[in-house]
CSV table of C-alpha atoms in Angstrom, one decimal:
chain,number,residue,atom,x,y,z
C,1,MET,CA,0.2,0.0,-0.3
C,2,PRO,CA,1.2,3.2,-1.1
C,3,HIS,CA,2.8,5.5,2.1
C,4,ALA,CA,0.4,8.9,2.6
C,5,THR,CA,1.9,12.1,1.2
C,6,THR,CA,1.3,15.4,3.1
C,7,ALA,CA,0.9,17.6,0.5
C,8,PRO,CA,3.8,20.8,1.2
C,9,ALA,CA,1.4,24.5,2.0
C,10,PRO,CA,1.6,26.7,-0.8
C,11,HIS,CA,3.8,29.4,-0.1
C,12,GLN,CA,1.6,32.6,0.3
C,13,ARG,CA,2.9,35.7,-1.9
C,14,PRO,CA,3.4,38.9,0.2
C,15,ARG,CA,0.8,41.3,-0.3
C,16,TRP,CA,2.5,45.2,-1.7
C,17,TRP,CA,-0.3,47.0,0.4
C,18,THR,CA,1.2,45.2,3.6
C,19,GLU,CA,4.5,45.4,2.1
C,20,LEU,CA,4.9,48.7,1.4
C,21,PRO,CA,3.7,50.6,4.4
C,22,LEU,CA,6.3,48.8,6.7
C,23,LEU,CA,8.8,49.8,4.2
C,24,ALA,CA,8.5,53.6,4.9
C,25,LEU,CA,8.2,52.9,8.0
C,26,VAL,CA,11.3,51.7,8.7
C,27,TYR,CA,13.1,53.6,6.1
C,28,ALA,CA,11.4,57.1,7.7
C,29,ALA,CA,12.7,55.7,11.5
C,30,TYR,CA,16.2,54.9,9.8
C,31,SER,CA,15.7,58.6,7.9
C,32,GLY,CA,14.6,60.8,11.5
C,33,GLY,CA,17.3,58.5,13.7
C,34,ARG,CA,20.1,59.1,11.1
C,35,LEU,CA,19.4,62.5,11.6
C,36,LEU,CA,18.9,62.6,15.8
C,37,VAL,CA,21.7,61.3,16.7
C,38,ARG,CA,24.4,63.9,15.5
C,39,GLY,CA,27.1,63.4,17.5
C,40,ASP,CA,30.2,66.3,17.9
C,41,VAL,CA,31.8,67.8,15.6
C,42,SER,CA,34.9,67.4,17.6
C,43,THR,CA,34.5,63.8,18.3
C,44,ALA,CA,33.1,63.2,14.7
C,45,VAL,CA,36.5,64.6,13.3
C,46,ASP,CA,38.7,63.0,16.1
C,47,HIS,CA,37.1,59.7,15.1
C,48,GLY,CA,37.8,60.1,10.9
C,49,LEU,CA,41.2,60.9,12.0
C,50,ARG,CA,42.4,58.0,13.6
C,51,ILE,CA,40.4,56.1,10.7
C,52,LEU,CA,42.9,57.8,7.9
C,53,HIS,CA,46.0,57.0,10.3
C,54,LEU,CA,45.2,53.8,10.7
C,55,GLU,CA,45.2,53.2,7.1
C,56,GLN,CA,48.1,55.2,6.8
C,57,THR,CA,49.8,52.4,9.1
C,58,LEU,CA,48.2,49.5,7.1
C,59,PHE,CA,48.9,51.0,3.7
C,60,LEU,CA,45.3,50.5,3.2
C,61,ASN,CA,45.3,54.3,1.7
C,62,ALA,CA,43.5,54.3,-1.7
C,63,GLU,CA,41.5,58.0,-1.3
C,64,HIS,CA,43.9,59.5,-2.3
C,65,PRO,CA,45.0,58.4,-5.1
C,66,LEU,CA,41.2,57.8,-6.3
C,67,ASN,CA,40.1,61.2,-4.8
C,68,ARG,CA,43.2,63.0,-7.4
C,69,LEU,CA,41.4,60.9,-10.2
C,70,PHE,CA,38.3,62.1,-9.9
C,71,THR,CA,39.2,65.5,-8.8
C,72,ALA,CA,41.6,66.2,-12.0
C,73,HIS,CA,38.8,64.4,-14.7
C,74,ALA,CA,35.7,65.9,-15.0
C,75,SER,CA,34.7,62.8,-17.3
C,76,ILE,CA,35.4,60.3,-14.5
C,77,GLY,CA,34.3,62.7,-11.2
C,78,ILE,CA,31.3,63.5,-12.6
C,79,PRO,CA,29.4,60.7,-13.7
C,80,ALA,CA,30.6,59.2,-10.5
C,81,ASP,CA,29.0,61.9,-8.6
C,82,PHE,CA,26.1,61.2,-10.0
C,83,ALA,CA,26.0,57.5,-8.9
C,84,TYR,CA,26.6,58.5,-5.8
C,85,ALA,CA,23.5,60.5,-4.9
C,86,SER,CA,21.8,58.2,-7.7
C,87,LEU,CA,22.1,54.7,-7.7
C,88,HIS,CA,21.6,54.8,-3.9
C,89,TYR,CA,18.1,55.4,-4.2
C,90,LEU,CA,17.4,53.9,-7.5
C,91,VAL,CA,19.1,50.3,-7.6
C,92,THR,CA,18.4,49.1,-4.3
C,93,PRO,CA,14.5,49.6,-4.3
C,94,ALA,CA,14.3,48.3,-8.1
C,95,VAL,CA,16.5,45.2,-7.0
C,96,LEU,CA,13.8,44.7,-3.7
C,97,ILE,CA,10.7,44.9,-6.5
C,98,TRP,CA,12.5,42.4,-8.7
C,99,ILE,CA,12.3,40.3,-5.8
C,100,PHE,CA,9.1,40.6,-5.0
C,101,ARG,CA,7.7,39.9,-8.4
C,102,ARG,CA,10.2,37.2,-10.2
C,103,HIS,CA,11.7,35.8,-6.5
C,104,SER,CA,8.7,35.6,-4.1
C,105,ALA,CA,9.8,32.6,-2.4
C,106,ALA,CA,13.1,34.0,-1.4
C,107,TYR,CA,11.1,38.0,-1.3
C,108,ARG,CA,10.8,37.7,2.9
C,109,ARG,CA,14.6,36.9,4.2
C,110,ALA,CA,15.7,39.7,1.3
C,111,ARG,CA,13.7,42.3,3.1
C,112,THR,CA,14.2,41.5,6.9
C,113,TRP,CA,18.0,40.8,5.4
C,114,LEU,CA,17.9,44.3,4.2
C,115,MET,CA,15.6,46.3,6.9
C,116,THR,CA,18.1,44.7,9.8
C,117,SER,CA,21.5,45.8,8.4
C,118,THR,CA,20.3,49.3,7.8
C,119,MET,CA,19.7,49.0,11.5
C,120,LEU,CA,22.2,48.0,12.9
C,121,GLY,CA,24.2,50.6,10.1
C,122,LEU,CA,22.1,53.5,12.5
C,123,ILE,CA,23.8,51.7,15.8
C,124,GLY,CA,27.1,52.4,14.4
C,125,PHE,CA,26.2,56.1,13.6
C,126,THR,CA,24.9,56.3,17.0
C,127,LEU,CA,28.9,55.0,18.6
C,128,MET,CA,30.9,56.6,16.2
C,129,PRO,CA,29.9,59.5,14.4
C,130,THR,CA,33.0,59.8,12.1
C,131,CYS,CA,33.5,63.2,10.1
C,132,PRO,CA,34.2,62.1,6.0
C,133,PRO,CA,37.6,62.7,4.7
C,134,ARG,CA,36.0,65.9,2.4
C,135,LEU,CA,35.2,67.6,5.2
C,136,LEU,CA,38.6,66.5,7.4
C,137,SER,CA,40.7,70.3,6.8
C,138,ALA,CA,42.7,71.2,3.5
C,139,GLY,CA,46.0,70.0,4.9
C,140,HIS,CA,44.8,66.4,4.9
C,141,GLY,CA,44.5,66.6,0.4
C,142,PHE,CA,41.3,66.2,-0.1
C,143,VAL,CA,38.9,67.1,-2.3
C,144,ASP,CA,34.9,67.1,-1.7
C,145,THR,CA,34.3,66.6,-5.7
C,146,MET,CA,30.4,67.1,-4.7
C,147,ALA,CA,30.8,70.6,-4.2
C,148,GLN,CA,33.4,71.1,-7.2
C,149,TYR,CA,30.8,69.4,-9.4
C,150,SER,CA,27.9,70.8,-7.5
C,151,SER,CA,26.9,73.0,-10.7
C,152,TYR,CA,26.8,69.6,-12.8
C,153,GLY,CA,23.5,67.9,-10.5
C,154,TRP,CA,21.6,69.2,-8.0
C,155,TRP,CA,23.4,68.9,-5.1
C,156,GLY,CA,25.5,71.7,-2.8
C,157,ALA,CA,28.6,71.5,-0.9
C,158,GLU,CA,26.7,69.2,1.7
C,159,ALA,CA,27.2,66.0,0.4
C,160,SER,CA,24.3,64.8,-2.2
C,161,ALA,CA,21.2,66.3,-0.1
C,162,PRO,CA,19.9,69.1,-3.5
C,163,ARG,CA,20.2,72.9,-2.5
C,164,GLY,CA,19.2,73.6,0.2
C,165,MET,CA,17.5,71.3,1.8
C,166,GLY,CA,21.4,70.0,3.7
C,167,GLY,CA,20.1,70.7,7.0
C,168,MET,CA,18.0,67.2,6.3
C,169,THR,CA,21.1,65.5,6.7
C,170,ASN,CA,23.8,64.0,8.9
C,171,GLN,CA,27.6,64.5,7.1
C,172,TYR,CA,28.5,62.7,9.8
C,173,ALA,CA,26.9,59.0,9.1
C,174,ALA,CA,30.2,57.4,7.7
C,175,MET,CA,31.3,54.4,9.9
C,176,PRO,CA,29.8,51.8,8.3
C,177,SER,CA,29.7,53.7,4.6
C,178,LEU,CA,25.6,52.3,3.5
C,179,HIS,CA,26.5,52.9,0.0
C,180,VAL,CA,28.9,49.9,0.1
C,181,GLY,CA,26.3,47.7,2.8
C,182,TRP,CA,22.7,48.6,0.1
C,183,SER,CA,25.5,47.5,-3.0
C,184,LEU,CA,26.1,44.3,-2.0
C,185,TRP,CA,22.6,43.6,-0.4
C,186,CYS,CA,21.9,44.1,-4.4
C,187,GLY,CA,25.0,42.0,-6.5
C,188,ILE,CA,24.3,39.2,-4.1
C,189,LEU,CA,20.6,39.3,-5.0
C,190,LEU,CA,21.5,39.4,-8.3
C,191,TRP,CA,24.3,36.7,-8.6
C,192,ARG,CA,21.8,34.4,-6.7
C,193,HIS,CA,18.8,34.9,-8.6
C,194,GLY,CA,19.0,36.4,-11.8
C,195,LYS,CA,19.8,34.0,-15.0
C,196,HIS,CA,20.8,36.1,-17.5
C,197,PRO,CA,25.3,36.0,-17.3
C,198,LEU,CA,24.9,39.8,-17.5
C,199,VAL,CA,22.7,40.1,-14.8
C,200,ARG,CA,25.0,38.6,-12.7
C,201,ALA,CA,28.3,40.2,-13.6
C,202,ALA,CA,26.1,43.4,-12.9
C,203,GLY,CA,25.8,42.1,-8.9
C,204,ILE,CA,29.9,41.7,-8.9
C,205,ALA,CA,30.3,45.2,-11.2
C,206,TYR,CA,27.3,47.3,-8.8
C,207,PRO,CA,29.9,46.8,-5.4
C,208,LEU,CA,33.4,47.0,-6.5
C,209,LEU,CA,32.4,50.5,-8.7
C,210,THR,CA,30.0,51.9,-5.3
C,211,THR,CA,32.8,51.1,-3.7
C,212,PHE,CA,36.2,53.1,-6.0
C,213,VAL,CA,33.1,56.2,-6.3
C,214,VAL,CA,32.5,56.6,-2.1
C,215,MET,CA,36.2,56.5,-1.8
C,216,GLY,CA,36.8,58.6,-4.8
C,217,THR,CA,34.6,61.7,-4.4
C,218,ALA,CA,36.3,61.6,-0.7
C,219,ASN,CA,32.7,60.7,0.8
C,220,HIS,CA,34.0,57.4,2.8
C,221,TYR,CA,37.2,55.8,3.9
C,222,PHE,CA,38.1,52.6,3.0
C,223,LEU,CA,38.0,51.3,6.2
C,224,ASP,CA,34.4,52.7,6.0
C,225,ALA,CA,33.2,50.9,3.1
C,226,VAL,CA,34.8,47.0,5.5
C,227,ALA,CA,32.3,48.5,7.7
C,228,GLY,CA,29.5,48.5,5.3
C,229,ALA,CA,30.2,44.7,4.1
C,230,ALA,CA,30.3,43.7,7.5
C,231,VAL,CA,26.8,45.1,8.5
C,232,MET,CA,25.2,43.2,5.8
C,233,GLY,CA,27.3,40.0,6.8
C,234,VAL,CA,25.8,40.5,10.5
C,235,GLY,CA,22.2,40.3,9.1
C,236,ALA,CA,22.3,38.6,6.5
C,237,LEU,CA,22.9,35.8,9.8
C,238,LEU,CA,20.3,37.8,11.9
C,239,ALA,CA,17.5,37.5,9.7
C,240,ARG,CA,16.6,33.9,10.1
C,241,PRO,CA,16.2,34.9,13.7
C,242,VAL,CA,14.1,38.0,13.1
C,243,MET,CA,12.0,36.1,11.0
C,244,ARG,CA,11.1,34.3,13.6
C,245,LEU,CA,10.7,36.5,16.1
C,246,ALA,CA,7.7,38.3,14.0
C,247,ASP,CA,6.3,35.1,13.6
C,248,ARG,CA,5.9,35.2,17.6
C,249,ALA,CA,5.0,38.3,17.8
C,250,LYS,CA,2.6,38.0,15.3
C,251,GLN,CA,0.9,34.5,16.1
C,252,ALA,CA,1.0,36.6,20.2
C,253,ALA,CA,-1.5,38.7,18.8
C,254,VAL,CA,-3.5,37.2,16.1
C,255,THR,CA,-3.9,34.9,20.3
C,256,ARG,CA,-4.7,38.0,22.5
C,257,PHE,CA,-7.1,39.2,20.3
C,258,ALA,CA,-9.3,36.2,19.7
C,259,ARG,CA,-9.3,36.1,23.6
C,260,VAL,CA,-10.7,39.8,23.7
C,261,SER,CA,-12.7,39.0,21.2
C,262,ALA,CA,-14.2,35.9,23.0
C,263,THR,CA,-14.9,38.1,25.9
C,264,THR,CA,-16.4,40.2,24.6
C,265,LYS,CA,-18.9,38.5,22.3
C,266,SER,CA,-22.7,39.7,23.7
C,267,PRO,CA,-24.8,37.4,25.9
C,268,ASP,CA,-27.7,35.0,25.1
C,269,VAL,CA,-30.6,37.2,25.5
C,270,SER,CA,-33.5,34.4,24.9
C,271,ALA,CA,-34.0,34.2,28.0
C,272,GLY,CA,-35.3,30.4,27.9
C,273,CYS,CA,-37.7,31.7,25.0
C,274,LYS,CA,-37.5,29.7,21.9
C,275,THR,CA,-39.8,29.6,18.6
C,276,SER,CA,-42.0,26.5,17.6
C,277,ALA,CA,-43.1,25.7,13.7
C,278,GLY,CA,-46.4,28.5,13.3
C,279,GLU,CA,-45.2,30.6,16.4
C,280,ARG,CA,-44.3,34.0,15.5
C,281,ILE,CA,-43.5,34.7,19.2
C,282,PRO,CA,-41.7,32.9,21.4
C,283,GLY,CA,-43.6,31.6,24.3
C,284,GLN,CA,-41.8,31.1,28.1
C,285,ARG,CA,-41.8,27.2,28.8
C,286,THR,CA,-40.7,24.3,31.3
C,287,SER,CA,-39.6,21.0,30.8
C,288,SER,CA,-42.4,20.0,32.6
C,289,ALA,CA,-45.1,21.3,30.5
C,290,ASP,CA,-46.8,19.4,28.1
C,291,PRO,CA,-48.1,20.8,24.8
C,292,THR,CA,-51.1,18.6,24.3
C,293,ASP,CA,-52.0,18.9,28.3
C,294,ALA,CA,-53.3,22.2,28.0
C,295,ALA,CA,-55.7,21.3,24.9
C,296,ALA,CA,-57.9,18.6,26.7
C,297,PRO,CA,-60.9,19.4,27.4
C,298,ALA,CA,-62.2,18.9,31.3
C,299,GLY,CA,-65.2,16.6,32.2
C,300,PRO,CA,-65.4,13.4,34.0
C,301,PRO,CA,-64.0,10.5,31.7
C,302,ALA,CA,-66.5,8.2,29.7
C,303,PRO,CA,-67.2,5.1,31.2
C,304,ALA,CA,-64.7,2.3,29.9
C,305,ASP,CA,-67.8,0.1,28.2
C,306,VAL,CA,-70.0,2.8,26.6
C,307,PRO,CA,-68.9,2.8,23.0
C,308,ALA,CA,-68.1,6.6,21.8
C,309,SER,CA,-70.6,6.8,19.1
C,310,ALA,CA,-73.3,5.9,22.3
C,311,GLY,CA,-72.5,9.3,23.6
C,312,ARG,CA,-73.3,10.6,20.0
C,313,ALA,CA,-76.8,8.5,19.6
C,314,GLY,CA,-80.9,9.7,20.4
C,315,GLY,CA,-83.0,9.5,23.2
C,316,GLY,CA,-84.8,6.9,20.5
C,317,ASP,CA,-81.7,4.8,19.4
C,318,ALA,CA,-80.4,4.4,23.0
C,319,ALA,CA,-84.0,2.9,23.9
C,320,THR,CA,-83.6,0.3,21.3
C,321,ALA,CA,-80.3,-0.6,22.2
C,322,ALA,CA,-81.2,-1.2,25.9
C,323,ARG,CA,-84.5,-3.8,25.1
């Protein structure tokens, strides 16, 4: 006899009308928190100088030659500035939508991974406000290419923020680099789920290009990029535990709602009244009442030896029956 098998539960496709508010809420919390954790400028400068000196000690100082290249050649510096100011906000949502539509089974974990890593990055901004290379004094040899080529774009002298909106960004949130972190997230998903060779090649090129851009524009140190990759790695490890925790919280909320609904259910107001067939208004009944007894007429019982038809016979018929 063949063994009975249980069909696997069908995968439930996530709903965009629940995902969109969730992502908007997380991004708003991240952006608002990023503004609220502005640290002391002198502390941020000290952290930036320590990173720069550590890189020089380890012979990892690639920011200076890249920055000189971007500064000397506008054909490189201007596209790099546009890439820094826009791709961070375009490619990441595009990859997320692509995963949602084409690979829905992997969407929830990918989204949780991105959100968890972003919140870890916010913790990094809080604990270690860092001055980017472009904001160090000129004696350290860095040029702010965003300010140099600001006439070609929508940004001014305050990072990639549009002109007049510099107060809406935290310029000392450089450690870790989420430009690199988010690009690495995009690259891994493109490599893992892309079927066309060009898509997979883009998955390799995009995070590498982003790393060169953030250093060449003097917006991040190399160690900022390393920290951004590390944050994404920790976020990937925490994605499944965070999903399990979210499932437990959701189940607890559903159970609590069910209990509240059961306790607030309306009581029975019939008070024992029942409606039988043919009745329009229910009547009060007791278990000892017999409905047939109420219909029986009052009077003495008829004799057992007298047939029932005798009572209906006339006087002559009764005398004939007696003889």
